[in-house]
Structure formats: structure tokens, C-alpha cells
Coordinates of C-alpha atoms and ligand atoms in Angstrom, one line a residue:
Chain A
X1 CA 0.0 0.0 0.0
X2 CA 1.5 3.4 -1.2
X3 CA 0.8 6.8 -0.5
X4 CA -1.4 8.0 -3.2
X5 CA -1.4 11.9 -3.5
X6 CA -4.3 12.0 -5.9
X7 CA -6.4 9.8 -3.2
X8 CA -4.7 12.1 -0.7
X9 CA -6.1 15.7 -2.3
X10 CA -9.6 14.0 -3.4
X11 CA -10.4 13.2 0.4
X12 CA -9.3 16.7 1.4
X13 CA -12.9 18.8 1.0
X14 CA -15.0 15.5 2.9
X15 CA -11.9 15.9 5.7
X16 CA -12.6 19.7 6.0
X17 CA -16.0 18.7 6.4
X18 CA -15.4 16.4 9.4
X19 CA -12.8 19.8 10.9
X20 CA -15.8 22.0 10.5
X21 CA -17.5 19.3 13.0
X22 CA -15.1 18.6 15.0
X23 CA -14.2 22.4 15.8
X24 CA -17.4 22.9 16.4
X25 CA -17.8 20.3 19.0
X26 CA -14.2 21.7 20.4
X27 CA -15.8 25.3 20.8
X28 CA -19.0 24.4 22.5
X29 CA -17.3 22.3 25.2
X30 CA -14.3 24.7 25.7
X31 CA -17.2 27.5 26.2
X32 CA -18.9 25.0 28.8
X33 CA -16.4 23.3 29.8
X34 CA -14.7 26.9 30.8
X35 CA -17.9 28.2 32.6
X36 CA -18.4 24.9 34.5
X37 CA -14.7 25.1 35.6
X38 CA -15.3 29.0 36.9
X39 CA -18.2 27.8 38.7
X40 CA -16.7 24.7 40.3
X41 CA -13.4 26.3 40.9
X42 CA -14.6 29.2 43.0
X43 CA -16.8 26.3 45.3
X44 CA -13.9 24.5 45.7
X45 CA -12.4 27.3 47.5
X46 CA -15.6 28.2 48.6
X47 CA -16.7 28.9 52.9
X48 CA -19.3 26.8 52.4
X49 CA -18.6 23.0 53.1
X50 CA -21.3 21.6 51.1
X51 CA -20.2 23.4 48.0
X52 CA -17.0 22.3 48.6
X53 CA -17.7 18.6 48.5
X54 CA -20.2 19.4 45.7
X55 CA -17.1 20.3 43.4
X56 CA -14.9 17.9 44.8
X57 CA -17.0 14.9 44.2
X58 CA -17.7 16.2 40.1
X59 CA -13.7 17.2 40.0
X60 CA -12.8 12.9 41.4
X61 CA -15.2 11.4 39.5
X62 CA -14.9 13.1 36.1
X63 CA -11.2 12.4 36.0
X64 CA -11.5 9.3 37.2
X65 CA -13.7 8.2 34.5
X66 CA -12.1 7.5 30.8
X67 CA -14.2 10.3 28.7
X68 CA -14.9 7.2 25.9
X69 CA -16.9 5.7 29.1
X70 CA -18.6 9.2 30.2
X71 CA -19.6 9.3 26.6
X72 CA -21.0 6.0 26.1
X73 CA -22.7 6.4 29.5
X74 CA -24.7 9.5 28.5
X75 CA -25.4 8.2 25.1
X76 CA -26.8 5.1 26.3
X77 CA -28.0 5.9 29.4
X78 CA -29.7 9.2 29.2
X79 CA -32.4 7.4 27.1
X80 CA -33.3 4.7 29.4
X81 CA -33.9 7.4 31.5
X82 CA -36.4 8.9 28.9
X83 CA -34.3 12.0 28.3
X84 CA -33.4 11.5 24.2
X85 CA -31.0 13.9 23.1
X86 CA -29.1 14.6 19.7
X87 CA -25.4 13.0 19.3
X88 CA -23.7 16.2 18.9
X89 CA -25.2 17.4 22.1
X90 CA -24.6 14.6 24.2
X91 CA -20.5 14.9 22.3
X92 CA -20.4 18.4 23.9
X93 CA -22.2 17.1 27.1
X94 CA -19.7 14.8 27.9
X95 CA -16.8 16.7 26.4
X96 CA -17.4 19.5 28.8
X97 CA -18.2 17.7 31.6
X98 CA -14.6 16.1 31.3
X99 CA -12.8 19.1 30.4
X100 CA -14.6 21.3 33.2
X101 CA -13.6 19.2 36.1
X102 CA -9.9 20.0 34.8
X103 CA -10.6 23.3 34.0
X104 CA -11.8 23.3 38.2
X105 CA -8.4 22.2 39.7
X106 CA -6.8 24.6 37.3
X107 CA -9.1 28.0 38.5
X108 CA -8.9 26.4 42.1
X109 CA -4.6 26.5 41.9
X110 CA -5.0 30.1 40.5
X111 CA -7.2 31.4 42.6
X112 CA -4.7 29.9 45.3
X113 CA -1.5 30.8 44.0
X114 CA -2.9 34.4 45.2
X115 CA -1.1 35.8 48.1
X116 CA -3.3 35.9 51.2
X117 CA -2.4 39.5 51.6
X118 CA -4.2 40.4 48.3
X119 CA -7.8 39.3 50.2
X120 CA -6.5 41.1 53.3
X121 CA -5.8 44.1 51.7
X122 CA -9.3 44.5 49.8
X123 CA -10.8 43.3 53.0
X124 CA -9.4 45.9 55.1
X125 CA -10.8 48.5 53.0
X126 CA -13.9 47.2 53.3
X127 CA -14.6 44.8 50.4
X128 CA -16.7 42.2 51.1
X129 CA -15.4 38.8 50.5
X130 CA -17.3 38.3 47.1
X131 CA -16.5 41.9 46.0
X132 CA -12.8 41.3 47.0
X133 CA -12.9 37.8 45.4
X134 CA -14.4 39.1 41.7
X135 CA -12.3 42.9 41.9
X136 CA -9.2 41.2 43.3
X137 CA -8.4 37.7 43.1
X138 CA -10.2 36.9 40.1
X139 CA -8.5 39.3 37.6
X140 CA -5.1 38.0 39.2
X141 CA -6.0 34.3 38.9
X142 CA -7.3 34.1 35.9
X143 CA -4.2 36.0 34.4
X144 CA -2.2 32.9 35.7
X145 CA -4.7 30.1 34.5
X146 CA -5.1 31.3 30.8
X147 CA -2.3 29.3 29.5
X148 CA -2.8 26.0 31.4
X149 CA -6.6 26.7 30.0
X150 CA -5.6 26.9 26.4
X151 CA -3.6 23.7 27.0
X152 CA -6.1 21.7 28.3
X153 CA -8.1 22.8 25.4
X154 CA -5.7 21.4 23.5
X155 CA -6.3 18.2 24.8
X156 CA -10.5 18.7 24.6
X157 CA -9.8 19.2 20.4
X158 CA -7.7 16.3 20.0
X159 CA -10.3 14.3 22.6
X160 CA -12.9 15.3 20.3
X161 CA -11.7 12.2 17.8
X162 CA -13.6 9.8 20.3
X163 CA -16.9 11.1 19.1
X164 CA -17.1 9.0 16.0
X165 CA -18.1 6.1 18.6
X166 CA -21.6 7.7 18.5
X167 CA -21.9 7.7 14.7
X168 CA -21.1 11.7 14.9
X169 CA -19.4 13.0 11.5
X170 CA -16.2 14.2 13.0
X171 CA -13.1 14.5 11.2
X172 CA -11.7 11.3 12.6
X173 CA -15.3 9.6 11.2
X174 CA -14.7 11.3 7.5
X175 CA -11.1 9.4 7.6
X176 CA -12.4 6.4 8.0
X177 CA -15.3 6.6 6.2
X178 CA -12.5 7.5 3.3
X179 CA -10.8 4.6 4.4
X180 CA -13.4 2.2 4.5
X181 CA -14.6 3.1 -0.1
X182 CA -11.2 3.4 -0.9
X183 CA -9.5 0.5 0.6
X184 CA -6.4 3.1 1.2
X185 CA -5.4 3.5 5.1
X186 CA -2.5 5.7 4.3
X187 CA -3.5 8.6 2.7
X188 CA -7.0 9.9 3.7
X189 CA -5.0 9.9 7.3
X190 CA -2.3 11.4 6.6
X191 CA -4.6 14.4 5.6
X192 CA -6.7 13.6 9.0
X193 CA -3.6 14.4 11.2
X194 CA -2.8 17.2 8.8
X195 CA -5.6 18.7 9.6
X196 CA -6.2 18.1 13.5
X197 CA -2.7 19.6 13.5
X198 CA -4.2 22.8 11.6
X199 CA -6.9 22.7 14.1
X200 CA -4.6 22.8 16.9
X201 CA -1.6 25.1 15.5
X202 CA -3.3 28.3 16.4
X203 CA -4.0 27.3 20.4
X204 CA -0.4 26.1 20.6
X205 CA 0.5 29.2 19.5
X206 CA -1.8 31.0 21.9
X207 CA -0.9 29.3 24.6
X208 CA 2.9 29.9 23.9
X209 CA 1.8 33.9 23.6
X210 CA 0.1 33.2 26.8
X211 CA 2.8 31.9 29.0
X212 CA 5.1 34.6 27.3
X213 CA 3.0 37.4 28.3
X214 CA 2.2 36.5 31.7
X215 CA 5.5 35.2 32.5
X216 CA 6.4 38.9 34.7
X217 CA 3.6 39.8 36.2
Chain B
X1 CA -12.1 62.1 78.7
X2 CA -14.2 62.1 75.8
X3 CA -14.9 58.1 74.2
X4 CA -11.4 57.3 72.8
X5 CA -11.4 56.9 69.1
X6 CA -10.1 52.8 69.9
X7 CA -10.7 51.3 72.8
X8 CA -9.4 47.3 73.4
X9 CA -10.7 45.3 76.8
X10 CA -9.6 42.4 77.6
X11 CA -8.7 40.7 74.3
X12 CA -7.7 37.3 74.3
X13 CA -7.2 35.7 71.0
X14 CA -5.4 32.1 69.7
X15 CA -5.1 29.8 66.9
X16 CA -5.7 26.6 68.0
X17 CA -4.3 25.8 71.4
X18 CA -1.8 28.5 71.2
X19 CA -2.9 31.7 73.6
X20 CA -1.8 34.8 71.2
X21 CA -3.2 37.8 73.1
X22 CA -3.9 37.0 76.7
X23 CA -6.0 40.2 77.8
X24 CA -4.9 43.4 76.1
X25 CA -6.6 46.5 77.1
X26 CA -5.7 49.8 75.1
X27 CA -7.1 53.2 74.1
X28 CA -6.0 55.5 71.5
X29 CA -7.8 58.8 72.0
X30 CA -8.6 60.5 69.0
X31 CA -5.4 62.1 67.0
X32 CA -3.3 60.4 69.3
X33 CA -0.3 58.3 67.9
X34 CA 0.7 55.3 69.9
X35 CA 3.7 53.0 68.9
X36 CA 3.8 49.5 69.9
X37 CA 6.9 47.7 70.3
X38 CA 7.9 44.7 71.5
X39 CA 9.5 41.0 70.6
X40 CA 8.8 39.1 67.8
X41 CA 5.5 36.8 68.5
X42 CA 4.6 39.4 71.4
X43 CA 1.3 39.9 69.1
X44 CA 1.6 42.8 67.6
X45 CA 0.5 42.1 64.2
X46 CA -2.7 40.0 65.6
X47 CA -3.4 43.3 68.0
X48 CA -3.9 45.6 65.1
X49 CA -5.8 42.6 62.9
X50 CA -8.4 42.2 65.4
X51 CA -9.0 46.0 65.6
X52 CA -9.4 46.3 61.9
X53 CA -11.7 43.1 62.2
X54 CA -9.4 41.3 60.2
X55 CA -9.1 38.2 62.7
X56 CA -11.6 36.8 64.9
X57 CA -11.0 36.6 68.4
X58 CA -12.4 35.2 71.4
X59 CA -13.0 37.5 74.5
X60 CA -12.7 40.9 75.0
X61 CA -14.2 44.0 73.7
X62 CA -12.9 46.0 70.7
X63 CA -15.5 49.2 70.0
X64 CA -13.5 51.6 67.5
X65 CA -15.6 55.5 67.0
X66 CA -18.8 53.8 68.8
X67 CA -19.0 50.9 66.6
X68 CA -18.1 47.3 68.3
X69 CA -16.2 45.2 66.0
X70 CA -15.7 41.4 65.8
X71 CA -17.9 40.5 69.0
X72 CA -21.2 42.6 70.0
X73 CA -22.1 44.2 73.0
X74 CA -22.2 42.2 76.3
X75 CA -25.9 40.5 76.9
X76 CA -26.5 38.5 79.7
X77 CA -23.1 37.3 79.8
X78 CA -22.1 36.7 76.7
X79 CA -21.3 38.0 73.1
X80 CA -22.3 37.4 69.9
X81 CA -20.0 37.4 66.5
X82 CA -20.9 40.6 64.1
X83 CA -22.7 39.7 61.0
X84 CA -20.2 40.3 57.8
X85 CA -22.6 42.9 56.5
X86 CA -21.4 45.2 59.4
X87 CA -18.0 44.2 60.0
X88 CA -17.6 45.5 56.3
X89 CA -19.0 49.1 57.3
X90 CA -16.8 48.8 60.4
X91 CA -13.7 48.1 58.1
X92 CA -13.9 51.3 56.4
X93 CA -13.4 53.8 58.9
X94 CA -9.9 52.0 59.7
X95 CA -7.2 52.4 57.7
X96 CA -4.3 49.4 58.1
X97 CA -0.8 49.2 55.8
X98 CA 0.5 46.2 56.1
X99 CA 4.4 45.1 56.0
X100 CA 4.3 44.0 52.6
X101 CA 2.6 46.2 51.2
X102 CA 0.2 43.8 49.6
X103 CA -0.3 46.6 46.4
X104 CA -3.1 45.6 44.1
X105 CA -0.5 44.3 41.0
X106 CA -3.2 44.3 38.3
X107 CA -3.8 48.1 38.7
X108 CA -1.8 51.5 38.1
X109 CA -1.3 53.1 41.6
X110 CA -4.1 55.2 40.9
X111 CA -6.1 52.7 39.9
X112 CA -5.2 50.6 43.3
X113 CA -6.5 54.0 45.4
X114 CA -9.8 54.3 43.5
X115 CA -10.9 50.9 43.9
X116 CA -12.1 50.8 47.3
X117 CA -14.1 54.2 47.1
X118 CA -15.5 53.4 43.9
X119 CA -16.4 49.9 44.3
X120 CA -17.4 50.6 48.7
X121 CA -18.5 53.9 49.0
X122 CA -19.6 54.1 45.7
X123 CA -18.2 57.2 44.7
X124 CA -18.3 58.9 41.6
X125 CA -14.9 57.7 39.0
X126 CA -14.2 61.5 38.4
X127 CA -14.8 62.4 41.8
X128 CA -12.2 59.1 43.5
X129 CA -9.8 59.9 40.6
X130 CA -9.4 63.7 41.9
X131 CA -9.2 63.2 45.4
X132 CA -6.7 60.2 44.5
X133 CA -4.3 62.2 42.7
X134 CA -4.4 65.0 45.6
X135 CA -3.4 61.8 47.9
X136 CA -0.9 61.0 45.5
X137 CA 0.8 64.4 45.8
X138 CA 0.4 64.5 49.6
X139 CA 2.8 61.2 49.0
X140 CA 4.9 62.7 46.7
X141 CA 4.3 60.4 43.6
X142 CA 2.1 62.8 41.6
X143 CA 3.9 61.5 38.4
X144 CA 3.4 57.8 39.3
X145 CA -0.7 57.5 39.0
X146 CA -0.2 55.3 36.0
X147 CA 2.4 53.3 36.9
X148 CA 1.8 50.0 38.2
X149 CA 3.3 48.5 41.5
X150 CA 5.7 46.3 39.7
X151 CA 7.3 49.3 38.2
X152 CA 7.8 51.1 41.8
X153 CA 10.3 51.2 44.2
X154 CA 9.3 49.4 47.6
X155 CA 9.2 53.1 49.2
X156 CA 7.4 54.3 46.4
X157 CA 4.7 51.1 46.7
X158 CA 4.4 51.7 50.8
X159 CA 3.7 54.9 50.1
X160 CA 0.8 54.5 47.5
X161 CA -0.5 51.6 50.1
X162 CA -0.9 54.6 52.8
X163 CA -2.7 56.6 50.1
X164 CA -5.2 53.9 49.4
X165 CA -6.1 53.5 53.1
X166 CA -6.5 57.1 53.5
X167 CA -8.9 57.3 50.2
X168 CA -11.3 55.5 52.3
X169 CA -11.1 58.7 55.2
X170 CA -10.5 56.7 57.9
X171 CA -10.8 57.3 61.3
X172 CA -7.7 55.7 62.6
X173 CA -4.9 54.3 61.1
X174 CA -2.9 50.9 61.8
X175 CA 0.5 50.3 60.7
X176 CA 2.1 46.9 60.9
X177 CA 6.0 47.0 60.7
X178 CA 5.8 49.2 57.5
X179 CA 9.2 49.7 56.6
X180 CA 10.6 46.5 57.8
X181 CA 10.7 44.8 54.5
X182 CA 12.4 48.4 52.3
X183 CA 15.6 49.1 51.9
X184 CA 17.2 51.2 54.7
X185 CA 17.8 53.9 52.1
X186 CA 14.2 54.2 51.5
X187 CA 12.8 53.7 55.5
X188 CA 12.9 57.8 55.3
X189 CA 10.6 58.1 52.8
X190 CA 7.8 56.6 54.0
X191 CA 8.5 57.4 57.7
X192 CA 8.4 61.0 56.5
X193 CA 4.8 60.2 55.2
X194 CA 3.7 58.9 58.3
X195 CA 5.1 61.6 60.7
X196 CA 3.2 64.3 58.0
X197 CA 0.0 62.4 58.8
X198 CA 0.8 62.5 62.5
X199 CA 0.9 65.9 62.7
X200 CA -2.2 66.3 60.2
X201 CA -4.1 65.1 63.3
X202 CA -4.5 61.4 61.8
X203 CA -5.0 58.8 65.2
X204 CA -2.2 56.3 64.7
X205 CA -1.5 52.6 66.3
X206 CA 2.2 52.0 64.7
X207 CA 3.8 48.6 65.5
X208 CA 7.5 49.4 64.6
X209 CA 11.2 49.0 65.3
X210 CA 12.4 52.2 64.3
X211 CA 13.0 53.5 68.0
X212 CA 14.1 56.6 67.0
X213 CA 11.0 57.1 65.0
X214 CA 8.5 56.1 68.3
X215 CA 10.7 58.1 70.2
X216 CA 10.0 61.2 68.2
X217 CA 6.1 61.0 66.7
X218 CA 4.3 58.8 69.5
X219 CA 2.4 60.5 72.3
X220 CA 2.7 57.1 74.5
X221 CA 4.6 53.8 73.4
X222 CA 3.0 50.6 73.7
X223 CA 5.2 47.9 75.2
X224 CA 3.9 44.3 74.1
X225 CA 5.3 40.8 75.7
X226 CA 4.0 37.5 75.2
X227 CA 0.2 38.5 74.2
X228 CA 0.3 41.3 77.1
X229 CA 0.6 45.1 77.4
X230 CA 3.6 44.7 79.8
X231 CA 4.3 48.9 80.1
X232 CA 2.3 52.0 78.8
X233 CA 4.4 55.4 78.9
X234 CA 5.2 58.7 77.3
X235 CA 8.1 58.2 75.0
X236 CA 10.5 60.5 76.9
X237 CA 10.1 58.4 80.4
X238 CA 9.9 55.4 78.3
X239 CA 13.2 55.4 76.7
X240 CA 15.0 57.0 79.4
X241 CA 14.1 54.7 82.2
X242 CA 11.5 51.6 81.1
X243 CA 9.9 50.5 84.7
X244 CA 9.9 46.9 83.1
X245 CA 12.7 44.7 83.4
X246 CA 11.4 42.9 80.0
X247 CA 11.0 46.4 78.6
X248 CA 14.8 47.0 79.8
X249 CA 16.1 44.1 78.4
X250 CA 14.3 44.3 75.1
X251 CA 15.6 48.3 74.7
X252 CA 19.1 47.3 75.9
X253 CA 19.0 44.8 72.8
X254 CA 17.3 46.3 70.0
X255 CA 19.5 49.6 71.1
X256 CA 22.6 47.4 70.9
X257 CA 21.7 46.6 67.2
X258 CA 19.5 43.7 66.9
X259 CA 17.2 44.5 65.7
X260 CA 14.4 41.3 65.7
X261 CA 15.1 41.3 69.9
Ligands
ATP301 N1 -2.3 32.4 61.3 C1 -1.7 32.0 62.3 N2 -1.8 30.7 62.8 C2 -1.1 30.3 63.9 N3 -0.3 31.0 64.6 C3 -0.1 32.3 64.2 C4 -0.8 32.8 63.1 N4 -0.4 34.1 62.9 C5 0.5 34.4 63.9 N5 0.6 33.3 64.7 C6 1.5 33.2 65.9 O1 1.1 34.2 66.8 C7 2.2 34.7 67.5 C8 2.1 36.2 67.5 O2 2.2 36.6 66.1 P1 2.3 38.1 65.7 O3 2.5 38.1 64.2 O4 1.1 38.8 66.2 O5 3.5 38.7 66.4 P2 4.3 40.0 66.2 O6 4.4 40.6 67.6 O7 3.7 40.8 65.2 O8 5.7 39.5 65.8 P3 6.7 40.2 64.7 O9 7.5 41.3 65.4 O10 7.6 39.0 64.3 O11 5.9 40.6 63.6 C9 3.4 34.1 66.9 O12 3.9 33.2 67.8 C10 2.9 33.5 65.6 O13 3.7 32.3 65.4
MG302 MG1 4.2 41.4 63.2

């Protein structure tokens, strides 16, 4: 079996058409996936005990779990349960789920790389904890956690390749579809990496602007 | 005597097991400038983060301009914890600078003296922005507003920290061992702020090693050992002849040169 560059350029357009997919699964669950991790990193951190396990018990069992299994789980499961929902959203569902519990531990560590003296300081001049927290902290933290956050996106795109276990049309799927008519393994995937790394080029980038920009302050 | 502008009864504070304060009792009257010294671990730093309501503490009584702070009045034996809601208010009316200056880094100095009134008091951006530049002269940094603390000197940072706490209008002011971590070449600079403020009238509780300093701004000094008030004097008697034999020995010390006695 040879690399055929003819096969190779004729599979590119059905390939961009699995990327178009697959990005769009990748945005949806970053944008999630981001505002679950907000949300659960600030109740990690959180007075309240009961949040605190809350967050804690999502964070253990998400990363516990392989994301094919979370995946399969809510695809299966949800229906026996009588909730039906589409394949793409139940991708994203899971996707998110997954990449919000790290997204969690990674705003809990910012928020607590802080020095203590920041919250005294606003406290002392009156702030109220949840002032002091979204004024002060916040801005400070998040600074810090933007590039581990583009990284782990990173890792949410290329995840995204486990979707075609649900009969979604991602760009792994459009490979192997390719694969499967033309009897060529070969060259169809060498245009499916190509293009995953086109996908993820521009956040490796960002996230190397990132941790330049950062570095200082 | 009219109702000092602090008064502390009684206050006895730990972490844990650990007895920190063991019953202090102290008033500052209003414009009055009292300088606390004593050993490292006497308590100093937890005596002025109670009064600002920054720590919790056990017993005692802490009532700064009329309002109690951390525990309520005494009823039928006992006292209750202050809701958050007014240990915020309280908060405002006292100023505290803390050793490390603990500068806001994400915003210009200007920016890190508007916050507070803007965002607490809800004051008007123009208005905070006027009256912070005005304290930002009285500092001497009129041509750092828009620089951030990263780009200042540690003087320079210590003395924008004063300027925030005073943007709130304070009542009294704390200071917790505020030019311990500059540079001696740049201890002048911000003492020179304080001892401005002094004579503006400001009341002042300054925990501090700079003898000569306490010696020359504070109307009594404050002598702290092991979670006590050990000695209470004017500056003059205090330094010439401490009644104290742990006052004595901890003069004789930090006079000798060491200065963490
Ligand atoms: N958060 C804390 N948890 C436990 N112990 C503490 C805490 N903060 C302070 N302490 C202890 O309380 C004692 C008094 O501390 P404090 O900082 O008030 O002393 P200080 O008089 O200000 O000393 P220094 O001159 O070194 O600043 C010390 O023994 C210190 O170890
Ligand atoms: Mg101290």
C-alpha cells in the first residue's frame, strides 16, 4: 500500500468537512467546559462545606472516569432514563463535563497561587469577601490560569476524535469513512492528522503567547 | 475624657491551642499616635488585625468610633459574632498598611487608590480619581498615577499603600512593621509620610522597630510581651528609664543593634 497523492487531495474537501465538525464540537465544550470550571473552581475554594464537596466529588469522578466511558454512559444511558437527546449534544455534554472538572483544579490552583495579603488588603478596605474575590483575586488568577486553560483545550480538540463512537461525522469519522470506499489507510490519514494539527496550531501558538505574556507579572 | 477613638478590653485571641493575646486593654484617644513595640511573637501584628476586624478573636471588647467590631455588645453574659454585612461598614473607617505592602499588581497606583471608594462607597470615578491624585501628591508620587506596582520602588509602593487607606477617610490608622521589609535607604521616605499624617491630626497605632521614630512621633509607646501590654508610657520616660525589666532588656538589645530582639 502506497501513498497516493491523488487519493490524498480528493479526500481533502470531505476531511474539511469532518474539521468543521469537529471544531465545532471543540468550541462548544471549551465555552462549557470553561464556565463549569469558573463555577466549580470558585466552590472549591468556597466557605461553604457543602459546595465544597459538591465540586470535589464532580472534579474525582470526572477524571476518574475515561471520557470514551462518560460518553458512552450518556449516550446510552440518558435514554433509558427517557431523556433522548441529539449525538452532537450529548458529544459536547460529555466533552465539557470532562474538560470542566480539569478546567476546576486549574481555577482552584489560581485562585490559590494568590497571596493571602491580596484578600487582606481588599478586605481591610472594606470589600466584602465576594467583592474582593471578583475585583481582586479573580482578575489576578485568571491571568495565571489562561495558558494551562488553552492547553487543556488542547487536549479537549484532540479528545474530540472519540466522538465518532456515536456515529457523529467528525473528522476522525470522514477518515475512516474514506478509508473504509477506498481501501487506502495511508492517505486519507495522513490528511486527518494534517488537519487536527491545523486545528490545533493556532491554540499552541496561543498558549505559547500566553505563558510569554504572563511570565512577569 | 471624651470616648477614645479605639478602645481594646480584655482581648484574648489564639489559633488553636496557642494563647496569642492573653487580655490586652488599650485606648487611643482621638489624634493620638501610639507606637507598639515589642519581641517578635509578642502579638503585635494580631493586636492591630483584630482591631481592623481582620481576625476573629475570642473575649474581650474592641469598640472603635462607637462601633463594636468582631464581637457585640455584652448581653446576659455573653457576646455574639458581628454579621459580615457590618463588619464590612466597620472596616472602612480603619485604615491598616500592612508590612508587605500587599499593592493591588493588576492596577496602576491610581487605579489601586480608586478601587475601594468606587467599588465601597460608591463614589463617583471622576470624583475618586481627583481626590486620588491630591493623595498621590500628599505622598509625593504625583507622576506615578499610572504606573503600576511592579514598576515602583518598595518606598514608592508603601507609600501608594498609605494613600489607598486614607482614600477611604478613615478614622484611625494601623501600621504593621511598615518599613521592615524596604531598603534602609528608603525607610525615610515613607516614615516621612507617616510623621506628616501624624501631625495632620490622623489617630495612629504603629507597631514598629524604628526606635528613634517612636521616640519622636508617638504621644505614649505601647510595650507588648508574650500577648500582654507589659508597660504603657510617654516616649520620653519610656526610653530614658523603662519600669519593666522585660521592657529594659528588650531596649538594651534592640538599642545594641538587633534589631528582631
Ligand atoms: N495564622 C496563624 N496561625 C497560627 N499562629 C499564628 C498565626 N499568625 C500568627 N501566629 C502566631 O502568633 C504569635 C504572634 O504573632 P504576631 O504576628 O502577632 O507577632 P508580632 O508581635 O507581630 O511579631 P513580629 O514582630 O515578628 O511581627 C506568633 O507566635 C505567631 O507564630
Ligand atoms: Mg508582626
Amino acid at each position: 500500500m502506497d501513498f497516493e497523492w491523488g487519493l490524498f487531495v480528493e479526500s481533502l474537501p470531505a476531511l474539511a468537512k469532518g474539521a468543521v465538525t469537529t471544531a465545532y464540537l471543540a468550541l462548544g465544550a471549551a465555552f462549557f467546559g470553561l464556565a463549569i470550571g469558573l463555577v466549580g473552581g470558585l466552590m472549591r475554594v468556597a466557605r461553604n462545606a457543602t459546595l465544597r464537596a459538591v465540586s470535589l466529588f464532580y472534579v474525582t469522578v470526572m477524571r476518574g472516569v475515561p471520557l470514551l466511558v462518560t460518553l458512552l454512559f450518556i449516550y446510552y444511558g440518558l435514554p433509558s432514563a427517557g431523556i433522548l437527546l441529539e449525538a452532537k449534544t450529548v458529544a459536547i455534554l460529555a466533552l465539557a463535563l470532562t474538560n470542566g472538572a480539569y478546567v476546576t483544579e486549574i481555577v482552584r490552583g489560581g485562585i490559590e497561587s494568590i497571596d493571602r495579603g491580596q484578600m487582606r488588603a481588599a478586605r481591610s478596605l472594606g470589600m466584602s469577601t465576594a467583592l474582593a474575590m471578583r475585583r481582586i483575586v479573580l482578575p489576578q488568577a485568571l491571568r495565571r490560569v489562561l495558558p494551562p486553560i488553552t492547553n487543556e483545550a488542547i487536549t479537549l480538540l484532540k479528545n474530540t476524535s472519540l466522538v465518532s463512537v456515536i456515529a457523529i461525522p467528525d473528522l476522525l469519522r470522514a477518515g475512516t469513512d474514506i478509508m473504509t470506499w477506498q481501501a487506502n489507510t495511508f492517505s486519507p490519514f495522513a490528511g486527518v492528522a494534517l488537519m487536527y494539527l491545523c486545528l490545533t496550531l493556532p491554540l499552541v501558538a496561543l498558549n505559547g503567547h500566553l505563558e510569554r505574556r504572563f511570565r512577569i507579572r | 475624657m471624651s470616648e477614645p477613638t479605639i478602645r481594646v478590653r480584655n482581648l484574648h485571641k489564639s489559633y488553636g491551642e496557642t494563647a496569642i493575646l492573653r487580655g490586652v486593654d488599650l485606648d487611643v484617644a482621638q489624634g493620638e499616635v501610639v507606637c507598639v513595640i515589642g519581641p517578635s511573637g509578642s502579638g503585635k501584628s494580631t493586636l492591630l488585625a483584630c482591631i481592623d476586624g481582620l481576625e476573629p478573636f475570642e473575649h474581650g471588647e474592641i469598640v472603635v468610633c462607637g462601633d463594636h467590631v468582631g464581637l457585640g455588645p455584652e448581653r446576659g453574659g455573653a457576646r455574639q459574632r458581628l454579621p459580615e454585612a457590618h463588619m464590612n461598614k466597620v472596616r472602612r473607617k480603619i485604615g491598616i498598611v500592612f508590612q508587605q505592602f500587599n499593592l493591588f499588581p493588576h492596577m496602576t497606583a491610581l487605579g489601586n487608590i480608586v478601587e475601594a471608594p468606587i467599588h465601597v462607597l460608591g463614589i463617583a470615578r471622576a470624583e475618586a480619581e481627583a481626590r486620588g491624585r491630591a493623595l498621590l501628591a500628599d505622598v509625593g508620587l504625583a507622576s506615578k498615577a499610572d504606573s503600576y506596582p511592579g514598576e515602583l520602588s518598595g518606598g514608592q509602593q508603601q507609600r501608594v499603600a498609605i494613600a489607598r487607606s486614607l482614600a477611604m477617610r478613615p478614622a484611625a490608622m494601623l501600621f504593621d512593621e511598615v518599613t521592615s521589609a524596604l531598603d534602609p535607604e528608603l525607610v525615610g521616605e515613607v516614615l516621612g509620610v507617616m510623621r506628616k499624617l501624624a501631625a495632620a491630626g490622623m489617630t495612629m497605632v504603629v507597631v514598629t522597630h524604628e526606635m528613634a521614630f517612636a521616640r519622636e512621633v508617638a504621644d505614649r509607646i505601647v510595650f507588648m510581651d508574650e500577648g500582654r501590654v507589659v508597660e504603657v508610657a510617654p516616649p520620653a520616660e519610656f526610653f530614658a528609664a523603662p519600669k519593666s525589666p522585660r521592657a529594659a532588656v528588650f531596649l538594651a538589645r534592640i538599642l545594641s543593634g538587633g534589631r528582631d530582639a
